Amino acid sequence: SEEPSSPSPSEMCPLHTIDLAAAQRLSQQAYEKITAAQEASKWDMKGHAQKAKNLLVEVNNELKLAAEAANRK
């Protein structure tokens, strides 16, 4: 599964997208927490943990696109 990447400073404009950057950090933290839970075998739930991680990858991608769109404005 693809891990979400944190945006580099050149990808984010702090003046216009600080909330989007914060949301990306939180989605990355959520992804990492789910991974840790999976590794500790505390949370599998019939594939739902992996599905949640996949959705967080989508969230991160959409937030990156939103930031890029805000930077072009």
PDB file of C-alpha atoms in Angstrom:
ATOM      1  CA  SER A   1       0.000   0.000   0.000  1.00  0.00           C
ATOM      2  CA  GLU A   2       1.256   3.462  -0.853  1.00  0.00           C
ATOM      3  CA  GLU A   3       2.067   5.688   2.104  1.00  0.00           C
ATOM      4  CA  PRO A   4       0.987   9.315   1.940  1.00  0.00           C
ATOM      5  CA  SER A   5       3.855  11.725   1.577  1.00  0.00           C
ATOM      6  CA  SER A   6       4.225  14.958   3.459  1.00  0.00           C
ATOM      7  CA  PRO A   7       4.308  18.037   1.275  1.00  0.00           C
ATOM      8  CA  SER A   8       7.602  19.824   0.865  1.00  0.00           C
ATOM      9  CA  PRO A   9       7.713  23.545   1.669  1.00  0.00           C
ATOM     10  CA  SER A  10       7.785  24.298  -2.059  1.00  0.00           C
ATOM     11  CA  GLU A  11       4.519  22.361  -2.542  1.00  0.00           C
ATOM     12  CA  MET A  12       2.631  24.296   0.137  1.00  0.00           C
ATOM     13  CA  CYS A  13       2.118  28.036   0.437  1.00  0.00           C
ATOM     14  CA  PRO A  14       1.974  28.672   4.192  1.00  0.00           C
ATOM     15  CA  LEU A  15       0.003  31.902   3.856  1.00  0.00           C
ATOM     16  CA  HIS A  16      -2.876  30.327   1.918  1.00  0.00           C
ATOM     17  CA  THR A  17      -2.836  26.648   2.748  1.00  0.00           C
ATOM     18  CA  ILE A  18      -1.808  26.334   6.383  1.00  0.00           C
ATOM     19  CA  ASP A  19      -5.056  24.502   7.237  1.00  0.00           C
ATOM     20  CA  LEU A  20      -4.541  22.079   4.349  1.00  0.00           C
ATOM     21  CA  ALA A  21      -0.991  21.388   5.507  1.00  0.00           C
ATOM     22  CA  ALA A  22      -2.288  20.694   9.016  1.00  0.00           C
ATOM     23  CA  ALA A  23      -4.921  18.342   7.605  1.00  0.00           C
ATOM     24  CA  GLN A  24      -2.234  16.500   5.647  1.00  0.00           C
ATOM     25  CA  ARG A  25      -0.136  16.092   8.795  1.00  0.00           C
ATOM     26  CA  LEU A  26      -3.149  14.739  10.672  1.00  0.00           C
ATOM     27  CA  SER A  27      -4.009  12.286   7.887  1.00  0.00           C
ATOM     28  CA  GLN A  28      -0.372  11.096   7.919  1.00  0.00           C
ATOM     29  CA  GLN A  29      -0.537  10.641  11.703  1.00  0.00           C
ATOM     30  CA  ALA A  30      -3.781   8.662  11.375  1.00  0.00           C
ATOM     31  CA  TYR A  31      -2.175   6.443   8.729  1.00  0.00           C
ATOM     32  CA  GLU A  32       0.821   5.814  10.979  1.00  0.00           C
ATOM     33  CA  LYS A  33      -1.415   4.994  13.974  1.00  0.00           C
ATOM     34  CA  ILE A  34      -3.400   2.478  11.922  1.00  0.00           C
ATOM     35  CA  THR A  35      -0.152   0.894  10.693  1.00  0.00           C
ATOM     36  CA  ALA A  36       1.134   0.634  14.266  1.00  0.00           C
ATOM     37  CA  ALA A  37      -2.133  -0.983  15.355  1.00  0.00           C
ATOM     38  CA  GLN A  38      -1.945  -3.463  12.480  1.00  0.00           C
ATOM     39  CA  GLU A  39       1.663  -4.338  13.344  1.00  0.00           C
ATOM     40  CA  ALA A  40       0.693  -4.894  16.971  1.00  0.00           C
ATOM     41  CA  SER A  41      -2.199  -7.090  15.743  1.00  0.00           C
ATOM     42  CA  LYS A  42      -4.584  -4.967  17.750  1.00  0.00           C
ATOM     43  CA  TRP A  43      -6.775  -3.938  14.835  1.00  0.00           C
ATOM     44  CA  ASP A  44      -7.521  -5.903  11.687  1.00  0.00           C
ATOM     45  CA  MET A  45     -11.311  -6.080  11.579  1.00  0.00           C
ATOM     46  CA  LYS A  46     -11.652  -8.038   8.339  1.00  0.00           C
ATOM     47  CA  GLY A  47      -9.662  -5.648   6.159  1.00  0.00           C
ATOM     48  CA  HIS A  48     -11.255  -2.448   7.416  1.00  0.00           C
ATOM     49  CA  ALA A  49      -7.935  -1.124   8.756  1.00  0.00           C
ATOM     50  CA  GLN A  50      -6.368  -1.448   5.305  1.00  0.00           C
ATOM     51  CA  LYS A  51      -9.425   0.131   3.706  1.00  0.00           C
ATOM     52  CA  ALA A  52      -9.096   3.077   6.108  1.00  0.00           C
ATOM     53  CA  LYS A  53      -5.422   3.429   5.147  1.00  0.00           C
ATOM     54  CA  ASN A  54      -6.344   3.395   1.455  1.00  0.00           C
ATOM     55  CA  LEU A  55      -8.884   6.151   2.060  1.00  0.00           C
ATOM     56  CA  LEU A  56      -6.277   8.205   3.916  1.00  0.00           C
ATOM     57  CA  VAL A  57      -3.989   7.933   0.879  1.00  0.00           C
ATOM     58  CA  GLU A  58      -6.861   9.359  -1.197  1.00  0.00           C
ATOM     59  CA  VAL A  59      -7.416  12.100   1.402  1.00  0.00           C
ATOM     60  CA  ASN A  60      -3.754  13.067   1.250  1.00  0.00           C
ATOM     61  CA  ASN A  61      -3.801  13.176  -2.558  1.00  0.00           C
ATOM     62  CA  GLU A  62      -6.912  15.375  -2.600  1.00  0.00           C
ATOM     63  CA  LEU A  63      -5.440  17.734   0.007  1.00  0.00           C
ATOM     64  CA  LYS A  64      -2.280  18.043  -2.091  1.00  0.00           C
ATOM     65  CA  LEU A  65      -4.381  18.887  -5.162  1.00  0.00           C
ATOM     66  CA  ALA A  66      -6.338  21.447  -3.127  1.00  0.00           C
ATOM     67  CA  ALA A  67      -3.096  23.062  -1.960  1.00  0.00           C
ATOM     68  CA  GLU A  68      -1.764  23.167  -5.507  1.00  0.00           C
ATOM     69  CA  ALA A  69      -4.992  24.771  -6.707  1.00  0.00           C
ATOM     70  CA  ALA A  70      -4.799  27.365  -3.904  1.00  0.00           C
ATOM     71  CA  ASN A  71      -1.188  28.126  -4.815  1.00  0.00           C
ATOM     72  CA  ARG A  72      -2.171  28.770  -8.460  1.00  0.00           C
ATOM     73  CA  LYS A  73      -4.834  31.275  -7.451  1.00  0.00           C
TER      74      LYS A  73
END
